[in-house]
Amino acid sequence: MTATLHVSERTTDTTDRRVLRRRLGPGRRIRFSFWIGPIVLLAVWAAGSATGLIKPAILTAPWDVVTAFQEQWTDHDLLGNILSSLARAALGLGLGVLAGAVLAVVSGLSRAGESLIDGPIQIKRSVPTLALIPLFIAWFGIGQEMKIVTIALISMVPIYVHTHNGLRGIDGRYAELAETIGIGRGEFVRHVVLPGALPGFLLGMRFAVTSSLLGLVVVEQYNATSGVGHMITLAEQYGQTDVIVVGLVIYGVFGYLADTAVRLTERRALAWRRTLDT
Amino acid sequence: MAADPGHLITAPAVRVRNLHRSFSRNGGVLNGLDLDIAPGEFVALIGRSGTGKSTLLRALAGLDRDVEGYGQITVPGAVSVVFQDSRLLPWKRVLPNVVFGLRGADADRRGRDALAEVGLEGRERAWPYQLSGGEQQRVSLARSLVREPQLLLADEPFGALDALTRIRMHALLRKLCERHRPAVLLVTHDVDEAIALADRVIQLDDGVVRTDVRVDLTRRSRHDPRFAELRAFLLDELGVTEEDRR
Ligand SMILES: Nc1ncnc2c1ncn2[C@@H]1O[C@H](COP(=O)(O)OP(=O)(O)OP(=O)(O)O)[C@@H](O)[C@H]1O
Ligand SMILES: [Mg+2]
């Protein structure tokens, strides 16, 4: 009798003795996990430069990059260059996203739209946008228009493809429900189609952001008078490796911040989904 | 069951005449079906699998655009459908799901009232995935009732629920129907469910209504000998033998 009591005492103890299965998903989210990888990379770079393993001729040391950054900032209007690049990328990306999303919705919701739009975009997909630059130069000249059109076009494609895909994947039973509830086409698009296609759109957005930066890097090689690419081109002529690295780091930071922003948006906007990520 | 004056004087809520429906390959599913449902009447539709119960229901709901057929259908203006799956939009919280497509300034208040009626007060801001299967089906019932339908169409709405939750849902559905008095057509494969809920049970066979019986039990209890009698009759009609029942 005493033995039994003893056992029950132990099991009702405050220690939590639950039975848990081995988890197959990635597990709990780590705080600030976004920053861990880049910080490790930076540490390796710094350690390599400090020990002389990475020679300055190969890659400038992080602290020299910081010095070059300060110099560019005070003497060569680095902020102006950054803003000019950002404006270019943002404008191109904005136009591309808008066009991609609108085309995806039109082609996803109407058969006529699909037959007109889908084919050309699939063909466009197989032609690298960067290969079209010579043509754009002939059409738009070498100025700002050519650059923005290129960035817009390069970021439009992933938005179109993924939004269209997400839209076509919406369960047809929701359309049936909407029909029995008696709502119009506008409300159907707003409450069913757009939220249903949002996961696809946001995935496309992540690709589009990276593509737009790729486009930016390339178009800024062409006769820019301002912008980070312009700064890199000048540094190339004078053999300033440290300034080139400053430019590359800025591109990297752009990309990383933009991607982070999209991922955070994704997490908030898709709270209704239960996926492996949560 | 004395005279049924309501049946004679008022026009029926649902009137179906000579309804034909067929899917191109396998011949006729509905072959000249006639059916009347009085306002406020609760009709259960039973029949073997594949006899066209869902086809009839979808015809009444106006969801059978791609099906061949002809015939006359008259249904009231306000029709609501309860599907077998709750069909809540996963990207909307519970209350917006209930009032989805509802117009008017007091839509939210009506939605809250409907949720309270199905016993889900306080869950307005939950996501559908956070609800149990039974709770999701209650939300979908609230979504139908908040529209104050004159006709409620339900295709095996409790099919995916466990036996205990089903019994609760039966009581809830009867209570709600007595309060709102829509005409109801409920498809079910469960004879007990049909007798427990309906004023009338019809059985579909060969594309027409083959059996049409009134359920006038004062106590809807399995212990009522007439319940057992009716149950045996309907099972017999469905071709379930004594042997099967054992
Ligand atoms: N979309 C379709 N295309 C082709 N045939 C169909 C389609 N929908 C139903 N049918 C056929 O029509 C017949 C009636 O189907 P229905 O879904 O109405 O049956 P049911 O009585 O609801 O059966 P259950 O009790 O299994 O739900 C079946 O033989 C089925 O194969
Ligand atoms: Mg069916």
GROMACS .gro file of N, CA and C in nm, chain A residues 173-174 176-177 179-183 187 191-192 195-196 271-272 274, chain B residues 58 63 65 83 85 87-92 100-101 103 127 129 143:
model
  102
  173ARG      N    1  -1.388   2.474  -5.471
  173ARG     CA    2  -1.505   2.472  -5.384
  173ARG      C    3  -1.534   2.608  -5.322
  174TYR      N    4  -1.427   2.691  -5.312
  174TYR     CA    5  -1.451   2.826  -5.258
  174TYR      C    6  -1.530   2.910  -5.358
  176GLU      N    7  -1.751   2.787  -5.556
  176GLU     CA    8  -1.887   2.737  -5.544
  176GLU      C    9  -1.957   2.802  -5.425
  177LEU      N   10  -1.884   2.810  -5.313
  177LEU     CA   11  -1.940   2.874  -5.196
  177LEU      C   12  -1.978   3.019  -5.228
  179GLU      N   13  -2.056   3.145  -5.505
  179GLU     CA   14  -2.174   3.149  -5.590
  179GLU      C   15  -2.302   3.132  -5.508
  180THR      N   16  -2.301   3.039  -5.412
  180THR     CA   17  -2.424   3.019  -5.333
  180THR      C   18  -2.450   3.138  -5.243
  181ILE      N   19  -2.345   3.210  -5.206
  181ILE     CA   20  -2.363   3.325  -5.119
  181ILE      C   21  -2.411   3.446  -5.199
  182GLY      N   22  -2.392   3.438  -5.330
  182GLY     CA   23  -2.446   3.542  -5.417
  182GLY      C   24  -2.368   3.672  -5.414
  183ILE      N   25  -2.235   3.664  -5.423
  183ILE     CA   26  -2.158   3.787  -5.432
  183ILE      C   27  -2.117   3.810  -5.576
  187GLU      N   28  -1.629   4.136  -5.553
  187GLU     CA   29  -1.612   4.086  -5.417
  187GLU      C   30  -1.543   3.950  -5.417
  191HIS      N   31  -1.220   3.897  -5.195
  191HIS     CA   32  -1.223   3.814  -5.075
  191HIS      C   33  -1.174   3.672  -5.095
  192VAL      N   34  -1.176   3.625  -5.219
  192VAL     CA   35  -1.136   3.487  -5.243
  192VAL      C   36  -1.007   3.478  -5.326
  195PRO      N   37  -0.673   3.694  -5.162
  195PRO     CA   38  -0.612   3.628  -5.046
  195PRO      C   39  -0.562   3.489  -5.079
  196GLY      N   40  -0.633   3.419  -5.167
  196GLY     CA   41  -0.591   3.283  -5.202
  196GLY      C   42  -0.462   3.282  -5.280
  271ALA      N   43  -0.076   3.459  -4.149
  271ALA     CA   44  -0.094   3.401  -4.016
  271ALA      C   45  -0.201   3.292  -4.016
  272TRP      N   46  -0.288   3.293  -4.117
  272TRP     CA   47  -0.397   3.196  -4.121
  272TRP      C   48  -0.350   3.058  -4.163
  274ARG      N   49  -0.122   2.718  -4.142
  274ARG     CA   50  -0.041   2.641  -4.050
  274ARG      C   51   0.055   2.560  -4.135
  336ARG      N   52  -2.778   1.998  -5.581
  336ARG     CA   53  -2.701   2.098  -5.657
  336ARG      C   54  -2.789   2.165  -5.762
  341LEU      N   55  -2.618   2.504  -5.884
  341LEU     CA   56  -2.474   2.481  -5.901
  341LEU      C   57  -2.446   2.377  -6.009
  343ARG      N   58  -2.447   2.398  -6.352
  343ARG     CA   59  -2.435   2.459  -6.483
  343ARG      C   60  -2.388   2.359  -6.589
  361PHE      N   61  -2.250   2.274  -4.678
  361PHE     CA   62  -2.180   2.166  -4.747
  361PHE      C   63  -2.132   2.062  -4.646
  363ASP      N   64  -1.823   1.957  -4.613
  363ASP     CA   65  -1.710   2.021  -4.545
  363ASP      C   66  -1.757   2.160  -4.508
  365ARG      N   67  -1.627   2.440  -4.539
  365ARG     CA   68  -1.598   2.536  -4.645
  365ARG      C   69  -1.581   2.679  -4.593
  366LEU      N   70  -1.509   2.691  -4.483
  366LEU     CA   71  -1.476   2.825  -4.434
  366LEU      C   72  -1.354   2.872  -4.510
  367LEU      N   73  -1.348   3.002  -4.539
  367LEU     CA   74  -1.230   3.056  -4.606
  367LEU      C   75  -1.116   3.060  -4.505
  368PRO      N   76  -1.007   2.989  -4.531
  368PRO     CA   77  -0.903   2.977  -4.429
  368PRO      C   78  -0.835   3.110  -4.396
  369TRP      N   79  -0.844   3.207  -4.489
  369TRP     CA   80  -0.777   3.335  -4.466
  369TRP      C   81  -0.867   3.438  -4.401
  370LYS      N   82  -0.986   3.398  -4.359
  370LYS     CA   83  -1.072   3.490  -4.286
  370LYS      C   84  -1.096   3.433  -4.147
  378PHE      N   85  -1.959   3.688  -4.444
  378PHE     CA   86  -1.904   3.700  -4.578
  378PHE      C   87  -2.015   3.727  -4.680
  379GLY      N   88  -2.004   3.840  -4.749
  379GLY     CA   89  -2.101   3.873  -4.853
  379GLY      C   90  -2.230   3.933  -4.801
  381ARG      N   91  -2.469   4.215  -4.654
  381ARG     CA   92  -2.469   4.360  -4.666
  381ARG      C   93  -2.542   4.422  -4.548
  405TRP      N   94  -0.898   3.175  -3.605
  405TRP     CA   95  -0.881   3.131  -3.744
  405TRP      C   96  -0.950   2.996  -3.759
  407TYR      N   97  -0.854   2.720  -3.876
  407TYR     CA   98  -0.775   2.602  -3.840
  407TYR      C   99  -0.765   2.581  -3.689
  421ARG      N  100  -2.320   3.075  -4.067
  421ARG     CA  101  -2.308   3.151  -4.191
  421ARG      C  102  -2.434   3.136  -4.276
   0.00000   0.00000   0.00000
